[in-house]
Structure formats: C-alpha cells, structure tokens
mmCIF file of C-alpha atoms (C1' of nucleotides) in Angstrom:
data_model
loop_
_atom_site.group_PDB
_atom_site.id
_atom_site.type_symbol
_atom_site.label_atom_id
_atom_site.label_comp_id
_atom_site.label_asym_id
_atom_site.label_seq_id
_atom_site.Cartn_x
_atom_site.Cartn_y
_atom_site.Cartn_z
ATOM 1 C CA MET F 3 3.971 7.226 -2.292
ATOM 2 C CA PRO F 4 1.112 7.142 0.266
ATOM 3 C CA GLU F 5 -0.966 4.086 1.041
ATOM 4 C CA LEU F 6 -3.572 3.623 3.717
ATOM 5 C CA ALA F 7 -1.579 4.691 6.791
ATOM 6 C CA GLU F 8 0.392 7.492 5.120
ATOM 7 C CA VAL F 9 -2.849 8.883 3.750
ATOM 8 C CA ALA F 10 -4.271 8.861 7.373
ATOM 9 C CA PHE F 11 -1.045 10.505 8.549
ATOM 10 C CA TYR F 12 -1.265 13.322 5.950
ATOM 11 C CA ALA F 13 -5.039 13.889 6.397
ATOM 12 C CA GLN F 14 -4.450 14.556 10.026
ATOM 13 C CA LYS F 15 -1.859 17.154 9.167
ATOM 14 C CA TRP F 16 -4.788 19.470 8.535
ATOM 15 C CA SER F 17 -6.343 19.018 11.976
ATOM 16 C CA PRO F 18 -4.869 22.281 13.427
ATOM 17 C CA GLY F 19 -7.360 24.109 11.111
ATOM 18 C CA LEU F 20 -10.538 22.394 12.491
ATOM 19 C CA GLY F 21 -13.106 24.857 13.762
ATOM 20 C CA GLN F 22 -11.640 27.770 11.788
ATOM 21 C CA LYS F 23 -13.261 29.779 9.024
ATOM 22 C CA VAL F 24 -11.890 29.942 5.491
ATOM 23 C CA SER F 25 -10.757 33.454 4.522
ATOM 24 C CA LYS F 26 -9.088 32.736 1.182
ATOM 25 C CA VAL F 27 -8.775 29.941 -1.321
ATOM 26 C CA TRP F 28 -5.965 29.699 -3.962
ATOM 27 C CA ILE F 29 -5.637 27.040 -6.547
ATOM 28 C CA ASP F 30 -3.024 26.346 -9.246
ATOM 29 C CA ALA F 31 -5.757 26.267 -11.919
ATOM 30 C CA GLN F 32 -3.432 24.748 -14.532
ATOM 31 C CA SER F 33 -2.630 21.727 -12.391
ATOM 32 C CA ARG F 34 -3.845 18.372 -13.453
ATOM 33 C CA VAL F 35 -4.908 17.622 -9.787
ATOM 34 C CA PHE F 36 -8.085 19.455 -10.657
ATOM 35 C CA ARG F 37 -8.858 17.427 -13.756
ATOM 36 C CA GLY F 38 -12.631 16.851 -14.005
ATOM 37 C CA ALA F 39 -13.270 19.262 -11.117
ATOM 38 C CA ASP F 40 -15.403 22.365 -11.217
ATOM 39 C CA LEU F 41 -12.804 25.062 -10.566
ATOM 40 C CA GLY F 42 -15.349 27.617 -9.715
ATOM 41 C CA ALA F 43 -16.691 25.516 -6.787
ATOM 42 C CA PHE F 44 -13.444 26.087 -4.818
ATOM 43 C CA ALA F 45 -14.685 29.644 -4.221
ATOM 44 C CA ASP F 46 -17.582 28.266 -2.374
ATOM 45 C CA LEU F 47 -15.221 27.172 0.371
ATOM 46 C CA SER F 48 -14.863 30.829 1.386
ATOM 47 C CA ALA F 49 -16.379 31.650 4.709
ATOM 48 C CA CYS F 50 -17.090 28.037 5.491
ATOM 49 C CA GLU F 51 -15.973 26.524 8.752
ATOM 50 C CA PHE F 52 -13.571 23.532 8.522
ATOM 51 C CA ARG F 53 -15.262 20.827 10.454
ATOM 52 C CA SER F 54 -14.082 17.279 9.755
ATOM 53 C CA ILE F 55 -11.445 14.968 8.447
ATOM 54 C CA GLN F 56 -11.733 11.439 7.334
ATOM 55 C CA THR F 57 -10.146 8.843 5.067
ATOM 56 C CA HIS F 58 -11.330 5.832 3.193
ATOM 57 C CA GLY F 59 -8.600 3.713 1.697
ATOM 58 C CA LYS F 60 -6.348 6.176 -0.020
ATOM 59 C CA ARG F 61 -9.100 8.815 -0.314
ATOM 60 C CA MET F 62 -9.556 11.792 1.967
ATOM 61 C CA LEU F 63 -12.629 13.776 2.716
ATOM 62 C CA PHE F 64 -12.721 17.185 4.430
ATOM 63 C CA GLY F 65 -15.948 18.542 5.675
ATOM 64 C CA PHE F 66 -16.940 22.192 5.700
ATOM 65 C CA SER F 67 -20.078 23.996 6.820
ATOM 66 C CA LYS F 68 -22.869 24.799 4.332
ATOM 67 C CA GLY F 69 -22.633 21.318 2.831
ATOM 68 C CA VAL F 70 -19.264 21.929 1.199
ATOM 69 C CA TRP F 71 -16.848 19.036 1.013
ATOM 70 C CA LEU F 72 -13.294 18.678 -0.285
ATOM 71 C CA SER F 73 -12.512 15.275 -1.772
ATOM 72 C CA GLY F 74 -8.841 14.372 -2.273
ATOM 73 C CA HIS F 75 -6.295 11.762 -3.261
ATOM 74 C CA LEU F 76 -2.500 12.147 -2.889
ATOM 75 C CA GLY F 77 -1.475 10.099 -5.902
ATOM 76 C CA MET F 78 2.296 9.340 -5.777
ATOM 77 C CA THR F 79 3.735 12.531 -4.447
ATOM 78 C CA GLY F 80 0.909 14.542 -2.838
ATOM 79 C CA LYS F 81 1.405 15.947 0.717
ATOM 80 C CA LEU F 82 -0.580 17.884 3.053
ATOM 81 C CA SER F 83 0.596 20.382 5.647
ATOM 82 C CA THR F 84 -0.455 23.347 7.638
ATOM 83 C CA GLU F 85 1.634 26.461 7.836
ATOM 84 C CA ASP F 86 1.664 29.896 9.463
ATOM 85 C CA PRO F 87 0.230 32.234 6.741
ATOM 86 C CA GLU F 88 2.565 35.003 7.894
ATOM 87 C CA LEU F 89 5.757 32.932 7.718
ATOM 88 C CA ARG F 90 5.454 30.507 4.942
ATOM 89 C CA PRO F 91 6.255 31.584 1.398
ATOM 90 C CA PHE F 92 4.723 29.967 -1.630
ATOM 91 C CA ALA F 93 6.480 26.772 -2.390
ATOM 92 C CA LYS F 94 7.187 24.949 -5.620
ATOM 93 C CA HIS F 95 4.503 22.431 -6.439
ATOM 94 C CA ASP F 96 1.856 23.987 -4.188
ATOM 95 C CA ARG F 97 -1.524 23.219 -5.813
ATOM 96 C CA LEU F 98 -4.131 24.335 -3.251
ATOM 97 C CA ILE F 99 -3.898 26.767 -0.435
ATOM 98 C CA ILE F 100 -6.851 27.254 1.960
ATOM 99 C CA THR F 101 -6.223 30.122 4.373
ATOM 100 C CA LEU F 102 -7.953 29.852 7.742
ATOM 101 C CA GLU F 103 -7.895 32.162 10.737
ATOM 102 C CA SER F 104 -4.444 31.101 12.113
ATOM 103 C CA VAL F 105 -3.183 28.490 9.657
ATOM 104 C CA GLU F 106 -2.998 27.653 5.978
ATOM 105 C CA LEU F 107 -3.992 24.225 4.641
ATOM 106 C CA ILE F 108 -1.567 23.252 1.939
ATOM 107 C CA PHE F 109 -1.796 20.572 -0.811
ATOM 108 C CA ASN F 110 1.524 20.111 -2.508
ATOM 109 C CA ASP F 111 1.996 17.679 -5.360
ATOM 110 C CA ALA F 112 5.081 17.587 -7.651
ATOM 111 C CA ARG F 113 3.802 15.036 -10.105
ATOM 112 C CA HIS F 114 0.069 16.117 -10.323
ATOM 113 C CA PHE F 115 -1.004 12.557 -9.915
ATOM 114 C CA GLY F 116 -3.161 13.542 -6.887
ATOM 115 C CA ARG F 117 -6.654 14.973 -7.088
ATOM 116 C CA MET F 118 -8.709 17.586 -5.325
ATOM 117 C CA GLU F 119 -12.375 18.290 -5.877
ATOM 118 C CA VAL F 120 -15.133 20.288 -4.224
ATOM 119 C CA VAL F 121 -18.409 18.408 -3.716
ATOM 120 C CA GLU F 122 -21.502 20.299 -2.590
ATOM 121 C CA GLU F 123 -24.182 18.253 -0.861
ATOM 122 C CA ALA F 124 -26.035 19.115 2.339
ATOM 123 C CA SER F 125 -25.924 15.777 4.043
ATOM 124 C CA ASP F 126 -24.085 13.847 6.691
ATOM 125 C CA LEU F 127 -21.784 12.483 3.978
ATOM 126 C CA PRO F 128 -21.613 12.940 0.236
ATOM 127 C CA THR F 129 -23.464 10.114 -1.603
ATOM 128 C CA PHE F 130 -20.346 8.907 -3.452
ATOM 129 C CA TRP F 131 -18.508 8.477 -0.139
ATOM 130 C CA SER F 132 -21.209 6.328 1.417
ATOM 131 C CA LYS F 133 -21.133 4.050 -1.571
ATOM 132 C CA LEU F 134 -17.436 3.191 -1.463
ATOM 133 C CA PRO F 135 -16.490 -0.439 -1.071
ATOM 134 C CA HIS F 136 -15.671 -1.533 2.530
ATOM 135 C CA ASP F 137 -12.476 -0.039 3.802
ATOM 136 C CA VAL F 138 -9.856 -2.599 4.891
ATOM 137 C CA ARG F 139 -10.193 -1.190 8.395
ATOM 138 C CA SER F 140 -13.930 -1.638 8.567
ATOM 139 C CA ASP F 141 -15.678 -4.362 10.531
ATOM 140 C CA LEU F 142 -17.524 -5.068 7.445
ATOM 141 C CA PHE F 143 -14.251 -6.166 5.743
ATOM 142 C CA ASP F 144 -14.499 -9.547 7.421
ATOM 143 C CA LEU F 145 -13.297 -13.023 6.340
ATOM 144 C CA VAL F 146 -16.626 -13.874 4.643
ATOM 145 C CA TYR F 147 -16.523 -10.660 2.611
ATOM 146 C CA PHE F 148 -12.878 -11.208 1.633
ATOM 147 C CA LYS F 149 -13.478 -14.821 0.642
ATOM 148 C CA ALA F 150 -16.397 -13.783 -1.447
ATOM 149 C CA HIS F 151 -13.997 -11.553 -3.456
ATOM 150 C CA LEU F 152 -11.622 -14.410 -3.717
ATOM 151 C CA SER F 153 -14.132 -16.897 -5.040
ATOM 152 C CA ARG F 154 -15.369 -14.352 -7.570
ATOM 153 C CA ARG F 155 -11.894 -13.873 -9.036
ATOM 154 C CA PRO F 156 -10.104 -17.240 -9.232
ATOM 155 C CA ARG F 157 -7.981 -16.340 -12.216
ATOM 156 C CA ALA F 158 -6.668 -13.128 -10.909
ATOM 157 C CA ASN F 159 -3.100 -12.867 -9.650
ATOM 158 C CA VAL F 160 -3.027 -12.509 -5.782
ATOM 159 C CA LYS F 161 -0.958 -9.299 -5.850
ATOM 160 C CA ALA F 162 -3.141 -7.727 -8.602
ATOM 161 C CA LEU F 163 -6.175 -8.417 -6.333
ATOM 162 C CA LEU F 164 -4.632 -6.745 -3.396
ATOM 163 C CA LEU F 165 -3.849 -3.633 -5.471
ATOM 164 C CA GLU F 166 -7.411 -3.347 -6.690
ATOM 165 C CA GLN F 167 -8.917 -0.436 -4.843
ATOM 166 C CA SER F 168 -12.422 -1.740 -5.468
ATOM 167 C CA VAL F 169 -11.432 -4.864 -3.484
ATOM 168 C CA CYS F 170 -8.861 -3.707 -0.908
ATOM 169 C CA PRO F 171 -9.169 0.014 -0.608
ATOM 170 C CA GLY F 172 -5.958 1.548 0.790
ATOM 171 C CA ILE F 173 -3.594 -1.386 0.022
ATOM 172 C CA GLY F 174 -0.618 -0.273 -2.155
ATOM 173 C CA ASN F 175 2.541 -1.718 -3.354
ATOM 174 C CA TRP F 176 4.556 -2.065 -0.143
ATOM 175 C CA MET F 177 1.526 -3.274 1.912
ATOM 176 C CA ALA F 178 0.652 -5.930 -0.787
ATOM 177 C CA ASP F 179 4.206 -7.315 -0.571
ATOM 178 C CA GLU F 180 4.175 -7.218 3.136
ATOM 179 C CA ILE F 181 0.851 -9.107 3.231
ATOM 180 C CA LEU F 182 2.003 -11.848 0.852
ATOM 181 C CA TRP F 183 5.232 -12.206 2.782
ATOM 182 C CA ARG F 184 3.431 -12.586 6.130
ATOM 183 C CA ALA F 185 0.911 -15.009 4.557
ATOM 184 C CA ARG F 186 3.836 -16.924 2.924
ATOM 185 C CA ILE F 187 2.128 -16.762 -0.472
ATOM 186 C CA ASP F 188 4.301 -16.480 -3.619
ATOM 187 C CA PRO F 189 3.185 -13.237 -5.347
ATOM 188 C CA ARG F 190 3.117 -14.983 -8.809
ATOM 189 C CA ARG F 191 0.202 -17.282 -7.772
ATOM 190 C CA THR F 192 -3.403 -16.912 -8.747
ATOM 191 C CA VAL F 193 -6.246 -16.588 -6.251
ATOM 192 C CA GLY F 194 -7.628 -19.909 -7.521
ATOM 193 C CA SER F 195 -4.492 -21.713 -6.614
ATOM 194 C CA LEU F 196 -4.906 -21.005 -2.852
ATOM 195 C CA ASN F 197 -5.468 -24.243 -0.896
ATOM 196 C CA ARG F 198 -8.059 -24.686 1.774
ATOM 197 C CA SER F 199 -6.182 -22.950 4.624
ATOM 198 C CA GLU F 200 -4.590 -20.181 2.675
ATOM 199 C CA PRO F 201 -7.491 -17.730 2.274
ATOM 200 C CA SER F 202 -7.756 -17.402 6.092
ATOM 201 C CA LYS F 203 -3.984 -16.906 6.392
ATOM 202 C CA PHE F 204 -4.153 -14.329 3.570
ATOM 203 C CA TYR F 205 -6.988 -12.481 5.388
ATOM 204 C CA GLN F 206 -5.134 -12.577 8.729
ATOM 205 C CA ALA F 207 -1.886 -11.277 7.210
ATOM 206 C CA LEU F 208 -3.866 -8.457 5.526
ATOM 207 C CA CYS F 209 -5.476 -7.448 8.817
ATOM 208 C CA GLU F 210 -2.126 -7.620 10.621
ATOM 209 C CA VAL F 211 -0.434 -5.400 8.094
ATOM 210 C CA VAL F 212 -3.303 -2.948 8.209
ATOM 211 C CA GLU F 213 -3.232 -2.845 11.957
ATOM 212 C CA ASP F 214 0.590 -2.493 12.126
ATOM 213 C CA ALA F 215 0.678 0.254 9.463
ATOM 214 C CA MET F 216 -2.037 2.230 11.222
ATOM 215 C CA ARG F 217 -0.367 1.858 14.615
ATOM 216 C CA VAL F 218 3.198 2.601 13.512
ATOM 217 C CA ILE F 219 2.808 5.051 10.576
ATOM 218 C CA ALA F 220 -0.542 6.845 10.884
ATOM 219 C CA PRO F 221 0.068 8.842 14.155
ATOM 220 C CA ASP F 222 3.499 10.161 13.459
ATOM 221 C CA TRP F 223 5.131 8.215 10.619
ATOM 222 C CA GLY F 224 7.213 6.078 12.876
ATOM 223 C CA ASP F 225 9.923 3.836 11.422
ATOM 224 C CA ALA F 226 8.987 0.277 10.390
ATOM 225 C CA PRO F 227 10.510 -2.340 12.682
ATOM 226 C CA ASP F 228 13.068 -4.732 11.279
ATOM 227 C CA SER F 229 10.676 -7.567 11.804
ATOM 228 C CA TRP F 230 8.808 -6.325 8.711
ATOM 229 C CA LEU F 231 9.770 -6.951 5.103
ATOM 230 C CA PHE F 232 9.591 -3.173 4.623
ATOM 231 C CA ASN F 233 13.154 -2.208 5.526
ATOM 232 C CA GLN F 234 14.661 -4.932 3.339
ATOM 233 C CA ARG F 235 12.547 -4.568 0.184
ATOM 234 C CA TRP F 236 14.516 -1.813 -1.646
ATOM 235 C CA LYS F 237 17.890 -2.526 -0.092
ATOM 236 C CA ASN F 238 20.588 -3.908 -2.277
ATOM 237 C CA GLY F 239 21.405 -7.262 -0.713
ATOM 238 C CA GLY F 240 18.227 -7.181 1.351
ATOM 239 C CA VAL F 241 17.409 -10.435 3.054
ATOM 240 C CA CYS F 242 14.268 -12.028 4.343
ATOM 241 C CA PRO F 243 13.785 -11.179 8.083
ATOM 242 C CA ARG F 244 12.531 -14.787 8.686
ATOM 243 C CA THR F 245 15.087 -16.844 6.756
ATOM 244 C CA GLN F 246 17.961 -14.362 6.361
ATOM 245 C CA LYS F 247 18.059 -15.572 2.822
ATOM 246 C CA ALA F 248 18.147 -13.391 -0.372
ATOM 247 C CA LEU F 249 15.064 -11.656 -1.555
ATOM 248 C CA THR F 250 13.842 -11.594 -5.196
ATOM 249 C CA ARG F 251 12.526 -8.722 -7.099
ATOM 250 C CA GLU F 252 10.377 -8.862 -10.316
ATOM 251 C CA THR F 253 7.600 -6.920 -11.878
ATOM 252 C CA ILE F 254 4.291 -8.562 -10.997
ATOM 253 C CA ALA F 255 0.889 -6.989 -11.731
ATOM 254 C CA GLY F 256 2.787 -4.085 -13.363
ATOM 255 C CA ARG F 257 4.661 -3.153 -10.118
ATOM 256 C CA THR F 258 8.102 -4.046 -8.759
ATOM 257 C CA THR F 259 7.387 -6.804 -6.356
ATOM 258 C CA CYS F 260 9.787 -8.103 -3.624
ATOM 259 C CA TRP F 261 9.488 -11.501 -2.005
ATOM 260 C CA SER F 262 11.305 -14.286 -0.184
ATOM 261 C CA PRO F 263 11.495 -17.331 -2.382
ATOM 262 C CA ALA F 264 12.634 -19.491 0.477
ATOM 263 C CA TRP F 265 9.713 -18.384 2.645
ATOM 264 C CA GLN F 266 6.784 -17.834 0.178
ATOM 265 C CA LYS F 267 5.347 -20.793 -1.607
ATOM 266 C "C1'" DC Y 8 21.475 10.172 -20.350
ATOM 267 C "C1'" DT Y 9 19.569 6.065 -17.997
ATOM 268 C "C1'" DA Y 10 16.362 3.922 -14.817
ATOM 269 C "C1'" DT Y 11 13.735 4.117 -10.936
ATOM 270 C "C1'" DT Y 12 9.406 5.496 -7.906
ATOM 271 C "C1'" DT Y 13 4.537 3.532 -1.653
ATOM 272 C "C1'" DG Y 14 -0.800 5.545 -7.911
ATOM 273 C "C1'" DT Y 15 -4.610 5.523 -11.246
ATOM 274 C "C1'" DT Y 16 -6.613 5.486 -15.760
ATOM 275 C "C1'" DT Y 17 -7.090 4.170 -20.414
ATOM 276 C "C1'" DA Y 18 -6.163 1.520 -24.531
ATOM 277 C "C1'" DT Y 19 -5.107 -2.771 -26.570
ATOM 278 C "C1'" DC Y 20 -4.669 -7.431 -27.095
ATOM 279 C "C1'" DC Y 21 -5.789 -12.248 -26.091
ATOM 280 C "C1'" DA V 17 -15.370 -11.057 -20.216
ATOM 281 C "C1'" DG V 18 -11.569 -11.022 -17.486
ATOM 282 C "C1'" DG V 19 -6.951 -10.415 -17.139
ATOM 283 C "C1'" DA V 20 -2.306 -8.963 -18.656
ATOM 284 C "C1'" DT V 21 0.483 -5.312 -20.375
ATOM 285 C "C1'" DA V 22 1.989 -0.824 -21.666
ATOM 286 C "C1'" DA V 23 1.561 3.760 -21.901
ATOM 287 C "C1'" DA V 24 0.403 8.202 -20.123
ATOM 288 C "C1'" DC V 25 0.519 11.510 -16.615
ATOM 289 C "C1'" DA V 26 5.243 14.392 -14.502
ATOM 290 C "C1'" DA V 27 9.162 15.350 -11.512
ATOM 291 C "C1'" DA V 28 12.766 13.988 -8.363
ATOM 292 C "C1'" DT V 29 16.491 11.163 -7.420
ATOM 293 C "C1'" DA V 30 20.436 8.055 -8.186
#
DNA sequence: CTATTTGTTTATCC
DNA sequence: AGGATAAACAAATA
C-alpha cells in the first residue's frame, strides 16, 4: 500500500522511541522480510540508542548508536507502530519487535513483501543510502534533472517511467495516476510523444502531487480532498473531478490505471 | 471459488 | 538493449 507520504507517516510512528536504549530484539526468523539479510546482525541492535528516522522514496532508515542502522521497506502491507511493552500482546504478522525503555517498535507485515535489514557502518549515513537517486522531494530533483530522464527514455510509457524507483523514488500507483491526471496526459502515451510544453506540465504536476501528499497524508494520514482523483479512482461509477464525466480503468505498465478520457489527452 | 490489491524482482520474449 | 508482460512472493477482502 504505502507510497512516499504513507511511508513517511509510518516511519514517524517510531519517533516515540527516539533517545531510548534497545533492551531486546525479536525477529520472525522465517519471514521473507529478512531475505538476503544477516539475521545475526539484529542482535547487534541490543544496547544501542535509537537516534534517527529518515525516509527516501519508499525506503526507511533508522539510525542507532555504535554505527548500527536498520534499513526497511514496507512493501504492500507493511506497517510500523509503537506499543506499550506491558500491554500489547504479540500480534499476527508481527515480523520485528525492538523493545526500548518505555515502548516497543513493531514492524508488522501480512504479505512479507516488505524488507528489514541491519547495516553496520560507522559514518553519518550508510554508503548505499548516500548513493540513492534523487528523492522526488529533493531540490536536486529539478526540471532539468527530470527532463534529462525523459530524453533518455523516449520509448518508455509515461506511467511506467513514473513507477520506476530509480527515476521517481517514492511514486507509486495512486500518485502516478494522480500526476498524469493533473498534467492532463493520457497514461497510454510514451515519453517521446510529449510535445514541447508537456514535460514542464508533467514535472509541475509531479511536484504538486508530492507536496499535497506530504502535506495531507504524511503528518496524520488525513483524508484526500475531493478535488483529487484519489477519491474517485476505485469507486464504481467514479467520475473525473474536473469534467464530472466517467473514468476509465485499464492495466497499464502492469498496474490498474484510472484516468479521465475526456480530460487527459 | 473468483478476482482484486497504494510493491518489487526475476524470467522471458520481441 | 530497452521495453512489455507475466509470474512469483502471500494474505486479506469482497
């Protein structure tokens, strides 16, 4: 489920634990969320102080003392929460529980599509994290940078490009549809078919959706306003908020895509 | 029992 | 080579 702003929302769920020391770490060792990870390294979180939270696209990074980092991804169904260790029983689909002084950090993931991994590197940031492509919220993700991606990939479908995490880290299915709708671009088009003025509109729409999502969803998962496509996209009989005409749904770039044929050309 | 899902990775084909 | 497509992962929901 989670895209850029939902990931930011969940990552902050662990903030009540900041400044506290780890007393216990439990993992569901069978879970696929630890695929490729060194399970033994989770024990190294013990006695570390939980110090920082950050996100990049859909990735999350939690910093601990002694150069220990926890890197994570929520996949489709991952969720983070903090709970009172005295009150909260073990729940179905809990995959990782880090017990601190007064709270537990919980990672719960029904479908195991998420990921958690311990990275040990005594530096300001792990090397892999510093090398990620520019986040869509970064000042470096500017029009020139975006256009450079577009000109490199003329034959790519516009929606497929938005969904590529190496190009637009954090954009997922609903944001991609929202962006194309606001830019008035038909999701079936290729990047190379964009006319002279469309790349800027495309970029503007992307920035607006990113800003709106971060403002409305990231702090407390607020409801999307009816001026967005969001509230109409899965509704039977949903209509375009701009034209009041019927929306269309079709699989594009492997994902169910919703758009307004009367509005997007 | 069927089809669906706000994600990612891998294989395969053209 | 780049791009499209399907499958795999796995569980809930309708």
